[in-house]
Amino acid sequence: MSKSTLSRSSIISSKDKINDLVKLAGWVANKRDHGKVTFIDLRDETGLIQCVGINNKLKDLTIESVVEVFGKINKRPESLINQELETGEIELFVEDYQILNKSSELPISIEDDGLNINEESRLQYRYLDLRRSRLQKNLRLKSKLINAFRKELLDQDFVEIETPMLTKSTKEGARDFIVPSRLQTGKFYALPQSPQQYKQLLMAAGFEKYFQLARCIRDEDLRADRGFEFTQLDLEMSFVDQPTIMNFLTNLVIKVCQELGVKIKDENFPIFDYQEALTKFGADKFDLRSPEDKKEGVLAFAWVINFPFFKKVDKNDRAEASDSKSAWTFTHNPFSSPIPEHIAAHLEGNQTEKIIASQYDLVCNGFEVAGGSLRAHQAEVLRATFRTMGYSDEQIEENVGHMLKAFSLGTPPHGGIAFGIDRLLMLMAGEDNLRETMAFPMTAGGRTSVMDAPSAVSDEQLAELKLSVASNKKSS
Ligand code: ASP
């Protein structure tokens, strides 16, 4: 077969092609020039192979250039076998090669795990950073995780449905990111903190089992386990009670972990009362792993239930202070229902501190990896929640009138949950930072990877939106 008729094959498949002519393409991972002979390690997404060039072949290649090589796969002599390499028993003897893209010297090293390089540089050159094997593994595992969830849910007759990104505020306890409207100047959309209200409206629409891989956008203080943007596996089911849905979710998590070969400490996820968790662990997120479990990368899941529905507003928290108009705000989700035995008291609105929400949080290795609840599906229950938070009838109508309307037009009882996919992956991959699980995360200071945002917009854009910026001081 000649060079021009041969199509590109993967590096890993070369193992079965001894004495064959092949065409490979990839990146020059490294180069060893021994005068008469030049060796490179060629890398594609399937692996690495040693290529041998004589008569000045390969000499002009620079590290991380993209090349196509053509030649014969030879078995290496016994003494030159490289046990560390999957293709260590073979090498490619180069007959011809072509540089597809020449690389200049790299601004960051991509050879090790990269954890010693400062974050700004790693994110500025994220496309290089992502070439390192640790991040390649993390993102491939994320794809598997998402697909395992998707497969399980589709098998169980869930319907995957998208909901809007430009919408009205849904309260999840953070500030909204807002987007000015050009057509209705002076008005704003909010980017969704979660699809909470839309998924409930899908229950009203008769989709009894919904899920979505939803991007959620929350303006909150950034931490290692939190970014402005994250991905939730968001789901909702009609006609469920709390034990049924918790049981369903436990089985879902077990199946997904099995699919990915992740070990679970105890498949009977222990269930703790919120108060019990506080007494026992001093927090509602805790780590049940033994030192041995930690070494083995085991995941230890537990449920926490019986959370108080309301808490006193923290005046220093701007989002809390603006969500609530009284001394009280919700602990998790204003759309939750109180547990059935507390509904009467909730409607009366006089024992606020005692009301327990039908909230269930899934904890894993010290982190909250999912949170959900049974929802209010009767208008008066949702109205009572907002009344407790100090909203007048008019303010209730303005904020959630559309939900109250839906709840008067045949909305079934329902409940759901959302898993923090990035966080779950962080634990599965044994990473300490959420950013290690995302392709293009923001810096700890909220700047985007590679591209320079947030950035100023032109005067024309501002004029079109009828906006003016009060201060021109640039934040860095
Ligand atoms: N919407 C909730 C959240 O984002 C999750 C849920 O209750 O389904 O935390």
mmCIF file with all atom_site columns, N, CA and C and ligand atoms in Angstrom, residues 172 193-196 199 216 218 230 232 234-236 332-333 336 359 368 371-373 375 416-418, ligand 1:
data_model
loop_
_atom_site.group_PDB
_atom_site.id
_atom_site.type_symbol
_atom_site.label_atom_id
_atom_site.label_alt_id
_atom_site.label_comp_id
_atom_site.label_asym_id
_atom_site.label_entity_id
_atom_site.label_seq_id
_atom_site.pdbx_PDB_ins_code
_atom_site.Cartn_x
_atom_site.Cartn_y
_atom_site.Cartn_z
_atom_site.occupancy
_atom_site.B_iso_or_equiv
_atom_site.pdbx_formal_charge
_atom_site.auth_seq_id
_atom_site.auth_comp_id
_atom_site.auth_asym_id
_atom_site.auth_atom_id
_atom_site.pdbx_PDB_model_num
ATOM   1  N N  . GLU A 1 172 ? -31.812 30.178 44.488 1.00 0.00 ? 172 GLU A N  1
ATOM   2  C CA . GLU A 1 172 ? -31.060 29.045 45.032 1.00 0.00 ? 172 GLU A CA 1
ATOM   3  C C  . GLU A 1 172 ? -30.073 29.555 46.068 1.00 0.00 ? 172 GLU A C  1
ATOM   4  N N  . GLN A 1 193 ? -29.943 29.892 38.068 1.00 0.00 ? 193 GLN A N  1
ATOM   5  C CA . GLN A 1 193 ? -29.156 29.283 39.156 1.00 0.00 ? 193 GLN A CA 1
ATOM   6  C C  . GLN A 1 193 ? -29.405 27.782 39.190 1.00 0.00 ? 193 GLN A C  1
ATOM   7  N N  . SER A 1 194 ? -30.555 27.379 38.651 1.00 0.00 ? 194 SER A N  1
ATOM   8  C CA . SER A 1 194 ? -30.878 25.964 38.436 1.00 0.00 ? 194 SER A CA 1
ATOM   9  C C  . SER A 1 194 ? -32.162 25.934 37.611 1.00 0.00 ? 194 SER A C  1
ATOM   10 N N  . PRO A 1 195 ? -32.490 24.780 37.021 1.00 0.00 ? 195 PRO A N  1
ATOM   11 C CA . PRO A 1 195 ? -33.765 24.720 36.264 1.00 0.00 ? 195 PRO A CA 1
ATOM   12 C C  . PRO A 1 195 ? -34.959 24.443 37.166 1.00 0.00 ? 195 PRO A C  1
ATOM   13 N N  . GLN A 1 196 ? -34.850 24.766 38.457 1.00 0.00 ? 196 GLN A N  1
ATOM   14 C CA . GLN A 1 196 ? -35.848 24.347 39.435 1.00 0.00 ? 196 GLN A CA 1
ATOM   15 C C  . GLN A 1 196 ? -37.299 24.579 38.999 1.00 0.00 ? 196 GLN A C  1
ATOM   16 N N  . LYS A 1 199 ? -38.343 22.668 35.774 1.00 0.00 ? 199 LYS A N  1
ATOM   17 C CA . LYS A 1 199 ? -38.551 21.216 35.892 1.00 0.00 ? 199 LYS A CA 1
ATOM   18 C C  . LYS A 1 199 ? -39.865 20.920 36.605 1.00 0.00 ? 199 LYS A C  1
ATOM   19 N N  . CYS A 1 216 ? -25.649 25.472 35.530 1.00 0.00 ? 216 CYS A N  1
ATOM   20 C CA . CYS A 1 216 ? -26.203 26.371 36.537 1.00 0.00 ? 216 CYS A CA 1
ATOM   21 C C  . CYS A 1 216 ? -25.213 27.490 36.772 1.00 0.00 ? 216 CYS A C  1
ATOM   22 N N  . ARG A 1 218 ? -24.270 30.739 39.120 1.00 0.00 ? 218 ARG A N  1
ATOM   23 C CA . ARG A 1 218 ? -24.550 31.409 40.389 1.00 0.00 ? 218 ARG A CA 1
ATOM   24 C C  . ARG A 1 218 ? -23.419 32.357 40.729 1.00 0.00 ? 218 ARG A C  1
ATOM   25 N N  . PHE A 1 230 ? -21.472 25.607 36.900 1.00 0.00 ? 230 PHE A N  1
ATOM   26 C CA . PHE A 1 230 ? -21.237 24.190 37.124 1.00 0.00 ? 230 PHE A CA 1
ATOM   27 C C  . PHE A 1 230 ? -22.329 23.374 36.459 1.00 0.00 ? 230 PHE A C  1
ATOM   28 N N  . GLN A 1 232 ? -25.104 20.374 36.650 1.00 0.00 ? 232 GLN A N  1
ATOM   29 C CA . GLN A 1 232 ? -25.906 19.506 37.517 1.00 0.00 ? 232 GLN A CA 1
ATOM   30 C C  . GLN A 1 232 ? -26.570 18.431 36.681 1.00 0.00 ? 232 GLN A C  1
ATOM   31 N N  . ASP A 1 234 ? -29.821 17.151 36.746 1.00 0.00 ? 234 ASP A N  1
ATOM   32 C CA . ASP A 1 234 ? -31.039 17.634 37.374 1.00 0.00 ? 234 ASP A CA 1
ATOM   33 C C  . ASP A 1 234 ? -32.160 16.661 37.038 1.00 0.00 ? 234 ASP A C  1
ATOM   34 N N  . LEU A 1 235 ? -32.891 16.199 38.024 1.00 0.00 ? 235 LEU A N  1
ATOM   35 C CA . LEU A 1 235 ? -34.005 15.297 37.684 1.00 0.00 ? 235 LEU A CA 1
ATOM   36 C C  . LEU A 1 235 ? -35.209 15.551 38.571 1.00 0.00 ? 235 LEU A C  1
ATOM   37 N N  . GLU A 1 236 ? -36.341 15.122 38.095 1.00 0.00 ? 236 GLU A N  1
ATOM   38 C CA . GLU A 1 236 ? -37.594 15.341 38.813 1.00 0.00 ? 236 GLU A CA 1
ATOM   39 C C  . GLU A 1 236 ? -38.564 14.218 38.464 1.00 0.00 ? 236 GLU A C  1
ATOM   40 N N  . HIS A 1 332 ? -32.550 25.664 51.967 1.00 0.00 ? 332 HIS A N  1
ATOM   41 C CA . HIS A 1 332 ? -32.133 24.987 50.740 1.00 0.00 ? 332 HIS A CA 1
ATOM   42 C C  . HIS A 1 332 ? -32.842 25.506 49.503 1.00 0.00 ? 332 HIS A C  1
ATOM   43 N N  . ASN A 1 333 ? -34.164 25.451 49.536 1.00 0.00 ? 333 ASN A N  1
ATOM   44 C CA . ASN A 1 333 ? -34.912 25.635 48.307 1.00 0.00 ? 333 ASN A CA 1
ATOM   45 C C  . ASN A 1 333 ? -36.326 26.106 48.667 1.00 0.00 ? 333 ASN A C  1
ATOM   46 N N  . SER A 1 336 ? -39.435 23.723 48.088 1.00 0.00 ? 336 SER A N  1
ATOM   47 C CA . SER A 1 336 ? -39.633 22.458 48.810 1.00 0.00 ? 336 SER A CA 1
ATOM   48 C C  . SER A 1 336 ? -40.968 22.475 49.535 1.00 0.00 ? 336 SER A C  1
ATOM   49 N N  . GLN A 1 359 ? -36.404 17.752 52.657 1.00 0.00 ? 359 GLN A N  1
ATOM   50 C CA . GLN A 1 359 ? -35.150 17.886 51.916 1.00 0.00 ? 359 GLN A CA 1
ATOM   51 C C  . GLN A 1 359 ? -34.271 16.662 52.181 1.00 0.00 ? 359 GLN A C  1
ATOM   52 N N  . GLU A 1 368 ? -21.197 17.771 49.941 1.00 0.00 ? 368 GLU A N  1
ATOM   53 C CA . GLU A 1 368 ? -22.576 17.547 49.510 1.00 0.00 ? 368 GLU A CA 1
ATOM   54 C C  . GLU A 1 368 ? -22.512 17.343 48.002 1.00 0.00 ? 368 GLU A C  1
ATOM   55 N N  . GLY A 1 371 ? -28.551 17.383 46.200 1.00 0.00 ? 371 GLY A N  1
ATOM   56 C CA . GLY A 1 371 ? -29.552 17.876 47.138 1.00 0.00 ? 371 GLY A CA 1
ATOM   57 C C  . GLY A 1 371 ? -30.889 17.918 46.437 1.00 0.00 ? 371 GLY A C  1
ATOM   58 N N  . GLY A 1 372 ? -31.906 17.484 47.135 1.00 0.00 ? 372 GLY A N  1
ATOM   59 C CA . GLY A 1 372 ? -33.228 17.509 46.514 1.00 0.00 ? 372 GLY A CA 1
ATOM   60 C C  . GLY A 1 372 ? -34.310 17.521 47.566 1.00 0.00 ? 372 GLY A C  1
ATOM   61 N N  . SER A 1 373 ? -35.553 17.534 47.104 1.00 0.00 ? 373 SER A N  1
ATOM   62 C CA . SER A 1 373 ? -36.671 17.565 48.046 1.00 0.00 ? 373 SER A CA 1
ATOM   63 C C  . SER A 1 373 ? -37.957 17.181 47.339 1.00 0.00 ? 373 SER A C  1
ATOM   64 N N  . ARG A 1 375 ? -41.556 18.659 46.570 1.00 0.00 ? 375 ARG A N  1
ATOM   65 C CA . ARG A 1 375 ? -41.873 20.073 46.354 1.00 0.00 ? 375 ARG A CA 1
ATOM   66 C C  . ARG A 1 375 ? -43.269 20.424 46.850 1.00 0.00 ? 375 ARG A C  1
ATOM   67 N N  . GLY A 1 416 ? -37.595 15.862 43.407 1.00 0.00 ? 416 GLY A N  1
ATOM   68 C CA . GLY A 1 416 ? -36.427 15.612 42.553 1.00 0.00 ? 416 GLY A CA 1
ATOM   69 C C  . GLY A 1 416 ? -35.150 15.885 43.286 1.00 0.00 ? 416 GLY A C  1
ATOM   70 N N  . ILE A 1 417 ? -34.118 16.031 42.506 1.00 0.00 ? 417 ILE A N  1
ATOM   71 C CA . ILE A 1 417 ? -32.780 16.219 43.080 1.00 0.00 ? 417 ILE A CA 1
ATOM   72 C C  . ILE A 1 417 ? -31.872 16.777 41.998 1.00 0.00 ? 417 ILE A C  1
ATOM   73 N N  . ALA A 1 418 ? -30.740 17.307 42.403 1.00 0.00 ? 418 ALA A N  1
ATOM   74 C CA . ALA A 1 418 ? -29.700 17.655 41.431 1.00 0.00 ? 418 ALA A CA 1
ATOM   75 C C  . ALA A 1 418 ? -28.348 17.202 41.978 1.00 0.00 ? 418 ALA A C  1
HETATM 76 N N1 . ASP B 2 .   ? -32.580 22.990 42.492 1.00 0.00 ? 1   ASP B N1 1
HETATM 77 C C1 . ASP B 2 .   ? -31.860 22.434 43.599 1.00 0.00 ? 1   ASP B C1 1
HETATM 78 C C2 . ASP B 2 .   ? -30.432 22.919 43.599 1.00 0.00 ? 1   ASP B C2 1
HETATM 79 O O1 . ASP B 2 .   ? -29.940 23.325 42.566 1.00 0.00 ? 1   ASP B O1 1
HETATM 80 C C3 . ASP B 2 .   ? -31.782 20.965 43.539 1.00 0.00 ? 1   ASP B C3 1
HETATM 81 C C4 . ASP B 2 .   ? -33.111 20.306 43.650 1.00 0.00 ? 1   ASP B C4 1
HETATM 82 O O2 . ASP B 2 .   ? -33.757 20.470 44.699 1.00 0.00 ? 1   ASP B O2 1
HETATM 83 O O3 . ASP B 2 .   ? -33.477 19.590 42.727 1.00 0.00 ? 1   ASP B O3 1
HETATM 84 O O4 . ASP B 2 .   ? -29.757 22.862 44.622 1.00 0.00 ? 1   ASP B O4 1
#
